[in-house]
C-alpha positions as semicolon CSV with decimal commas, in nm:
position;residue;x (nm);y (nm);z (nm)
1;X;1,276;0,209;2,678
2;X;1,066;0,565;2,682
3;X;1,008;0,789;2,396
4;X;0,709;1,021;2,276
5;X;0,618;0,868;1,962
6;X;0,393;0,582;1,891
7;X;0,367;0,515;1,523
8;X;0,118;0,217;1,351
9;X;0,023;0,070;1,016
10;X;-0,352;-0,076;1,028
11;X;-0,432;-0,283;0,758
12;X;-0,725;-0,555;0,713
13;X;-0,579;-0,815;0,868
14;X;-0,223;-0,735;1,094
15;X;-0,176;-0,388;1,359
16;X;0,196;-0,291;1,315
17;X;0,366;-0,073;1,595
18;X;0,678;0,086;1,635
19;X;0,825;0,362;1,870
20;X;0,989;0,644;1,642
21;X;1,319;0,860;1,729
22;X;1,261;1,207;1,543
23;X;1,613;1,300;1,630
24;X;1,747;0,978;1,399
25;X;1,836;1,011;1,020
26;X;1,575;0,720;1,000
27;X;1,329;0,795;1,270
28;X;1,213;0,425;1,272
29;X;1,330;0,214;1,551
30;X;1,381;-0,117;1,396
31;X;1,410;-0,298;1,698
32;X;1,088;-0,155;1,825
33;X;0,863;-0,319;1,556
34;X;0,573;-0,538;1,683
35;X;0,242;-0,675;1,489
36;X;-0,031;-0,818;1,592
37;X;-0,335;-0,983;1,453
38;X;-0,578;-0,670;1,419
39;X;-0,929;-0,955;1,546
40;X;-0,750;-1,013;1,851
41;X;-0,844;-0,708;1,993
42;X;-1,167;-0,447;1,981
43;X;-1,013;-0,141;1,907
44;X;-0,649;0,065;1,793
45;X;-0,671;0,151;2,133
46;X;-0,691;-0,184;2,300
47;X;-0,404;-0,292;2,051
48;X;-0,200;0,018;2,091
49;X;-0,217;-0,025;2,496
50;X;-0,123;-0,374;2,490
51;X;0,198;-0,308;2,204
52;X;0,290;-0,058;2,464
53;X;0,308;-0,337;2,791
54;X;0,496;-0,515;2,569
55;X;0,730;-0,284;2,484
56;X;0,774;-0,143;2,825
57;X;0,754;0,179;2,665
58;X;0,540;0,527;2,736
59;X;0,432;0,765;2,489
60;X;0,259;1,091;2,459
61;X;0,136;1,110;2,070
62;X;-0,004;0,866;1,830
63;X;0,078;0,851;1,447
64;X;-0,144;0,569;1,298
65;X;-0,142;0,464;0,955
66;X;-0,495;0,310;0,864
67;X;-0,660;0,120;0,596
68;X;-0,941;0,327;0,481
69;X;-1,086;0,650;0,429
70;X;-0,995;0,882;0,747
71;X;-1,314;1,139;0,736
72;X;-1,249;1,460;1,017
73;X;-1,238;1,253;1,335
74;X;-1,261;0,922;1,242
75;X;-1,149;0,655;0,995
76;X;-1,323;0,324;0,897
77;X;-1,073;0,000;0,831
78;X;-1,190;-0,086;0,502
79;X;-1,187;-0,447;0,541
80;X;-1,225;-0,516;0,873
81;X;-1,469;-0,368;1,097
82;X;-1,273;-0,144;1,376
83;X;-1,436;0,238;1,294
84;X;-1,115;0,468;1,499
85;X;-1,278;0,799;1,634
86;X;-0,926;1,008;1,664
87;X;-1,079;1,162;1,962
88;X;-1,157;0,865;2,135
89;X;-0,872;0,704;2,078
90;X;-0,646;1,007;2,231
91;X;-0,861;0,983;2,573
92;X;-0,825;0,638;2,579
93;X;-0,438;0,637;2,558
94;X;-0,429;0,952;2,765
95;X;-0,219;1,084;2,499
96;X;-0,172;1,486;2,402
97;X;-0,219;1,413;2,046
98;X;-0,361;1,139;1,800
99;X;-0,303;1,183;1,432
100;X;-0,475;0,921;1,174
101;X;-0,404;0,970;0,805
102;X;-0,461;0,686;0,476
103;X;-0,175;0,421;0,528
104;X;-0,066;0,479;0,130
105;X;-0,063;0,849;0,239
106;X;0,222;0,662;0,497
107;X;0,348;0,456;0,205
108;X;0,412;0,776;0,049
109;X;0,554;0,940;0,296
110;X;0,826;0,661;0,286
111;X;0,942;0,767;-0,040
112;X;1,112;1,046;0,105
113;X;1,326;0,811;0,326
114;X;1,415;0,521;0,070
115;X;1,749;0,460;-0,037
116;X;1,845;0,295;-0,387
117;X;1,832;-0,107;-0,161
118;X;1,500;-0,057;-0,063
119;X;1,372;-0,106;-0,419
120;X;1,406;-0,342;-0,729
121;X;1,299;-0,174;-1,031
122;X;1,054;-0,350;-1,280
123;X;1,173;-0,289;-1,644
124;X;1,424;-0,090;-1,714
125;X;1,388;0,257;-1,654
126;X;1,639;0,356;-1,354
127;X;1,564;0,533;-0,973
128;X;1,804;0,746;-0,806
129;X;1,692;0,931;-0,447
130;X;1,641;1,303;-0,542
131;X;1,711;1,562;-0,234
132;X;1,372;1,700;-0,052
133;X;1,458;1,999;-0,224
134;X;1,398;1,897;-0,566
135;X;1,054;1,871;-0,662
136;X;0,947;1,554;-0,779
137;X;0,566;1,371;-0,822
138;X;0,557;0,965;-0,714
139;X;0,259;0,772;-0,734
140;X;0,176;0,450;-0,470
141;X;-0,024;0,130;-0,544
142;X;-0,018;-0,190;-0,385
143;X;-0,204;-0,519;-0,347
144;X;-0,236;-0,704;0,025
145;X;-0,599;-0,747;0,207
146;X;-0,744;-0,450;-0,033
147;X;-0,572;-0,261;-0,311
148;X;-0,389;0,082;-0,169
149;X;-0,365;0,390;-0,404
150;X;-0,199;0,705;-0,340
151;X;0,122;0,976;-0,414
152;X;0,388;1,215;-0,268
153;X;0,430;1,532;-0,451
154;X;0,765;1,709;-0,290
155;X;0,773;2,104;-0,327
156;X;0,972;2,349;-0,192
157;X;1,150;2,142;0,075
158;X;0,797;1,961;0,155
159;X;0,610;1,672;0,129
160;X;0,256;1,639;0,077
161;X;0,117;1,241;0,064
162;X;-0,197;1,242;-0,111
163;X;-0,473;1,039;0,031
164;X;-0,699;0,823;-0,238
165;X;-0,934;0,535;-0,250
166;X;-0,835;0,484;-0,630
167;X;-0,846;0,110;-0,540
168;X;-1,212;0,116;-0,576
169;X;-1,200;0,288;-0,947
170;X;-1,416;0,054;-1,188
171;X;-1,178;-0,214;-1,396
172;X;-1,103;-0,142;-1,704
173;X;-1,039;-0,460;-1,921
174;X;-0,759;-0,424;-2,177
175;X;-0,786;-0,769;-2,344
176;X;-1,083;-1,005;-2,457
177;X;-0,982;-1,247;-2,152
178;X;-1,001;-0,969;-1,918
179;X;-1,316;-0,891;-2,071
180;X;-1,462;-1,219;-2,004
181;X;-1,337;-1,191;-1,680
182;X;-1,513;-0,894;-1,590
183;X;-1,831;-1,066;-1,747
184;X;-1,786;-1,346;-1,486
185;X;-1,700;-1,094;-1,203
186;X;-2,015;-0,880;-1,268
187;X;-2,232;-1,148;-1,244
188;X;-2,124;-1,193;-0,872
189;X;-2,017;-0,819;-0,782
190;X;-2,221;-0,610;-0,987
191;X;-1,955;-0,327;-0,992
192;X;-1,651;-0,435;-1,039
193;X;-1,358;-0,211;-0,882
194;X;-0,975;-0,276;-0,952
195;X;-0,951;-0,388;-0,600
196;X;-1,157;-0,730;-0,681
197;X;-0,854;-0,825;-0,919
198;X;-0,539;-0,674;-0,756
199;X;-0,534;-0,781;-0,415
200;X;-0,478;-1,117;-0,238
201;X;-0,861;-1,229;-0,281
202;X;-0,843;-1,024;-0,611
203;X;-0,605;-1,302;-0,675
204;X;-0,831;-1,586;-0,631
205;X;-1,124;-1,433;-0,819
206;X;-0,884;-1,399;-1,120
207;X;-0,811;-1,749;-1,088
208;X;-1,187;-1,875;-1,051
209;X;-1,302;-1,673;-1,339
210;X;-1,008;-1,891;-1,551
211;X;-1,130;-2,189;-1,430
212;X;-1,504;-2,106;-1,536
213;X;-1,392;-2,007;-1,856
214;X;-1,185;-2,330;-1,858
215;X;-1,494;-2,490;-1,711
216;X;-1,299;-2,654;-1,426
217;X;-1,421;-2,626;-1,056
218;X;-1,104;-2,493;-0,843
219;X;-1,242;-2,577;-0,516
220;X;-1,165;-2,325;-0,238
221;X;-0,899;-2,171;-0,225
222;X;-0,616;-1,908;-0,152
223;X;-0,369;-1,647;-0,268
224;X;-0,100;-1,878;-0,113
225;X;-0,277;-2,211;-0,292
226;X;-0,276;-2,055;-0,671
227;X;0,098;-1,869;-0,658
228;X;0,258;-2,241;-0,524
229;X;0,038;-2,404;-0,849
230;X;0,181;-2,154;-1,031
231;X;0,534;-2,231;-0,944
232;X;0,466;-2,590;-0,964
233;X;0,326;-2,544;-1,326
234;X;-0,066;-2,564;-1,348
235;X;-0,166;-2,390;-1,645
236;X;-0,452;-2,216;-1,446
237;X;-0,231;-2,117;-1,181
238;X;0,049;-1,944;-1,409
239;X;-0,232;-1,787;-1,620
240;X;-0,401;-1,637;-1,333
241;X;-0,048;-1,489;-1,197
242;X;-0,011;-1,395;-1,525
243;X;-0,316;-1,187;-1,596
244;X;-0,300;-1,050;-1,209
245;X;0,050;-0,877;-1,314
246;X;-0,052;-0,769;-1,631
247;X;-0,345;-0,599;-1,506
248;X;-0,146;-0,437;-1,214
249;X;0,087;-0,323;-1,489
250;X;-0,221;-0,177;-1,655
251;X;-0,338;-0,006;-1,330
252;X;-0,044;0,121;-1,243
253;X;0,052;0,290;-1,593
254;X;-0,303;0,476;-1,548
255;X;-0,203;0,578;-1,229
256;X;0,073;0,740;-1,395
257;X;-0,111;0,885;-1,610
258;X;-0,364;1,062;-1,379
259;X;-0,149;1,200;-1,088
260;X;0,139;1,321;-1,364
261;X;0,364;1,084;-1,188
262;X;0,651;1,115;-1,440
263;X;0,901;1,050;-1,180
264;X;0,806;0,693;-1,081
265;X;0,549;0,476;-0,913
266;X;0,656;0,291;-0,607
267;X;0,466;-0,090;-0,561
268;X;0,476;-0,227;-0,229
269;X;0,194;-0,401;-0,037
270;X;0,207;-0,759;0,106
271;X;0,205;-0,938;-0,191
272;X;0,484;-0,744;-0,421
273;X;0,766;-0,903;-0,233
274;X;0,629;-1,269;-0,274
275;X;0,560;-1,174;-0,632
276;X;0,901;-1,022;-0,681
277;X;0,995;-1,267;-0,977
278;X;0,649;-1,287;-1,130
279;X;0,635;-0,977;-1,182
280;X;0,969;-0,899;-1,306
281;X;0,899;-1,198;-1,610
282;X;0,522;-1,069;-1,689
283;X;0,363;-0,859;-1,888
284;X;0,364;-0,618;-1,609
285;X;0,599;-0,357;-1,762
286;X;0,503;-0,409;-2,116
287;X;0,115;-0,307;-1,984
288;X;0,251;-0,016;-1,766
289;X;0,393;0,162;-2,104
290;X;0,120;0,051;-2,330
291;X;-0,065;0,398;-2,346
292;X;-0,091;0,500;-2,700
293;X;0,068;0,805;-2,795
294;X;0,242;0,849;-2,444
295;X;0,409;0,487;-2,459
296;X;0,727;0,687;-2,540
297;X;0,694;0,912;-2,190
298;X;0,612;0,619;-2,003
299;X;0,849;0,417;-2,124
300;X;1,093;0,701;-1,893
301;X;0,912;0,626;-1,586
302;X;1,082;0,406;-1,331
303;X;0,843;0,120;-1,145
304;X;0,984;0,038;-0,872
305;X;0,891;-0,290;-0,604
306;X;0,942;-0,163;-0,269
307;X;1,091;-0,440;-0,091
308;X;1,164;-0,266;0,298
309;X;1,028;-0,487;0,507
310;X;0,833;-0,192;0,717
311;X;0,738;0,053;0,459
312;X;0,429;0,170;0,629
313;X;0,553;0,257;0,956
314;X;0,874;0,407;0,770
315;X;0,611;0,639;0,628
316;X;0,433;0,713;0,950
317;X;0,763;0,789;1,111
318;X;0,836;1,032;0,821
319;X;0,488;1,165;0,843
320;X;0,529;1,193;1,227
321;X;0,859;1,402;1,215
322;X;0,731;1,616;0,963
323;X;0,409;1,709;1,201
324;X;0,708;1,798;1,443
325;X;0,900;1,999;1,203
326;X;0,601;2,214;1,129
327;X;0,505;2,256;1,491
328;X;0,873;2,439;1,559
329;X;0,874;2,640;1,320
């Protein structure tokens, strides 16, 4: 199999790959998806190269969707320690082109391609796919190694992905738990960002805060360890899924709020699919509209899980055939 387009999601942990068709209605090849564990290998470029073997496939350009700040040439993984010099990386794959951008600047781009299956709505406010030619302003969040932030505003037959670090904005506590919380999280972090509560470690540091408040010692453990307590009852373990969603409900409303997101915010991430029911039976929505004298406006918005299993290299397809669409003209 040959074609010119090698797409990627980077995140913390897992390298995601896919060839893209920019001919197709959904330029992702499905069948083409491969992932690979992002320490087994030095560099994109090592991983890239070795996706390609596999695949028995050649390519030309490079779309790669990465987790962290992209900065001119080069973009640092924010929780892992690969640095990606765009440059380097093109001369290394002897490609023509290399393109990095934010992977929730890729998770927005894959709002433009979802249809009405690819989500489950939180609450009760309703989604229906708009046409590219119909402005519209989305808003992206989503918890896995780190928490992603970002948004797609769609003018004029375009779409612009905007490209944020709003997962390291300062936690704002809403209740005198999550105030506690914080206390406890301070002491350890100093700062304390949204990130070290809405993620999959956020997860566990929820969790050990409860038991310190609870004065129990939890022991080590992990995302995975607290969400099957929860489900098997432990009051610390529902409580700590509890609080996570609420708070994500919180954070997401003020995401709203600040991009003018008014027609919907899309949560995917690793962990929104596993916490598909939680979330649906939390305060989650309640928090989202909770904003004063705009609980009525919010109350409009649609929140939406995203539950496509490849949203990120969805969006760097999208992204990919919209670089193309721009070169031709």
């Amino acid at each position: 199999m040959s074609v010119s387009l090698l797409i990627a999601d980077i995140g913390g942990t897992n390298a995601r790959f896919a060839l893209a068709d920019p001919h197709a209605a959904v330029p992702l090849v499905e069948d083409s998806v491969r992932e690979f564990a992002v320490a087994d290998f030095p560099s994109l470029a090592d991983a890239a190269r070795h996706y390609l073997e596999q695949a028995g496939a050649q390519a030309s350009r490079g779309v790669f969707a990465v987790a962290g700040r992209v900065d001119g040439d080069e973009a640092r993984i924010t929780n892992h320690p690969w640095v990606i010099s765009r440059s380097r990386t093109c001369e290394m794959l002897g490609f023509d082109q290399v393109h990095l951008l934010n992977d929730f600047a890729a998770q927005g781009m894959a709002i433009s391609l979802y249809r009405p299956e690819d989500v489950v709505a939180i609450g009760g406010a309703a989604w229906t796919p708009a046409p590219v030619e119909q402005p519209r302003t989305y808003a992206v969040l989503g918890p896995g190694t780190g928490l992603g932030v970002g948004g797609l505003i769609i003018r004029d037959g375009r779409c612009y992905p905007l490209e944020t670090e709003g997962g390291h904005v300062s936690f704002p506590p809403g209740t005198p738990e999550e105030i506690r919380i914080l206390d406890i999280l301070s002491a350890q972090f100093g700062r304390v960002s949204n990130e070290r509560l809405i993620c999959g470690p956020g997860l566990v540091n929820i969790h050990r805060a409860l038991c310190e408040i609870a004065g129990v010692d939890p022991g080590l453990l992990e995302p995975k360890d607290i969400t099957a307590r929860a489900a098997a009852g432990d009051p610390l373990g529902m409580r700590a899924v509890d609080v996570f969603c609420a708070v994500f409900g919180a954070i997401a409303g003020d995401l709203v709020l600040t991009l003018g997101a008014w027609d919907g915010v899309f949560l995917t991430g690793g962990l929104v699919p596993k916490m598909l029911d939680s979330l649906r039976h939390s305060g989650f929505r309640q928090r989202f509209e909770y904003k004063g004298r705009f609980s009525p406006t919010m109350a409009r918005v649609p929140s939406l899980a995203v539950v496509h299993p490849r949203a990120g290299l969805l969006g760097a397809a999208a992204y990919a055939v919209d670089l193309l669409r721009r070169e031709a003209r």
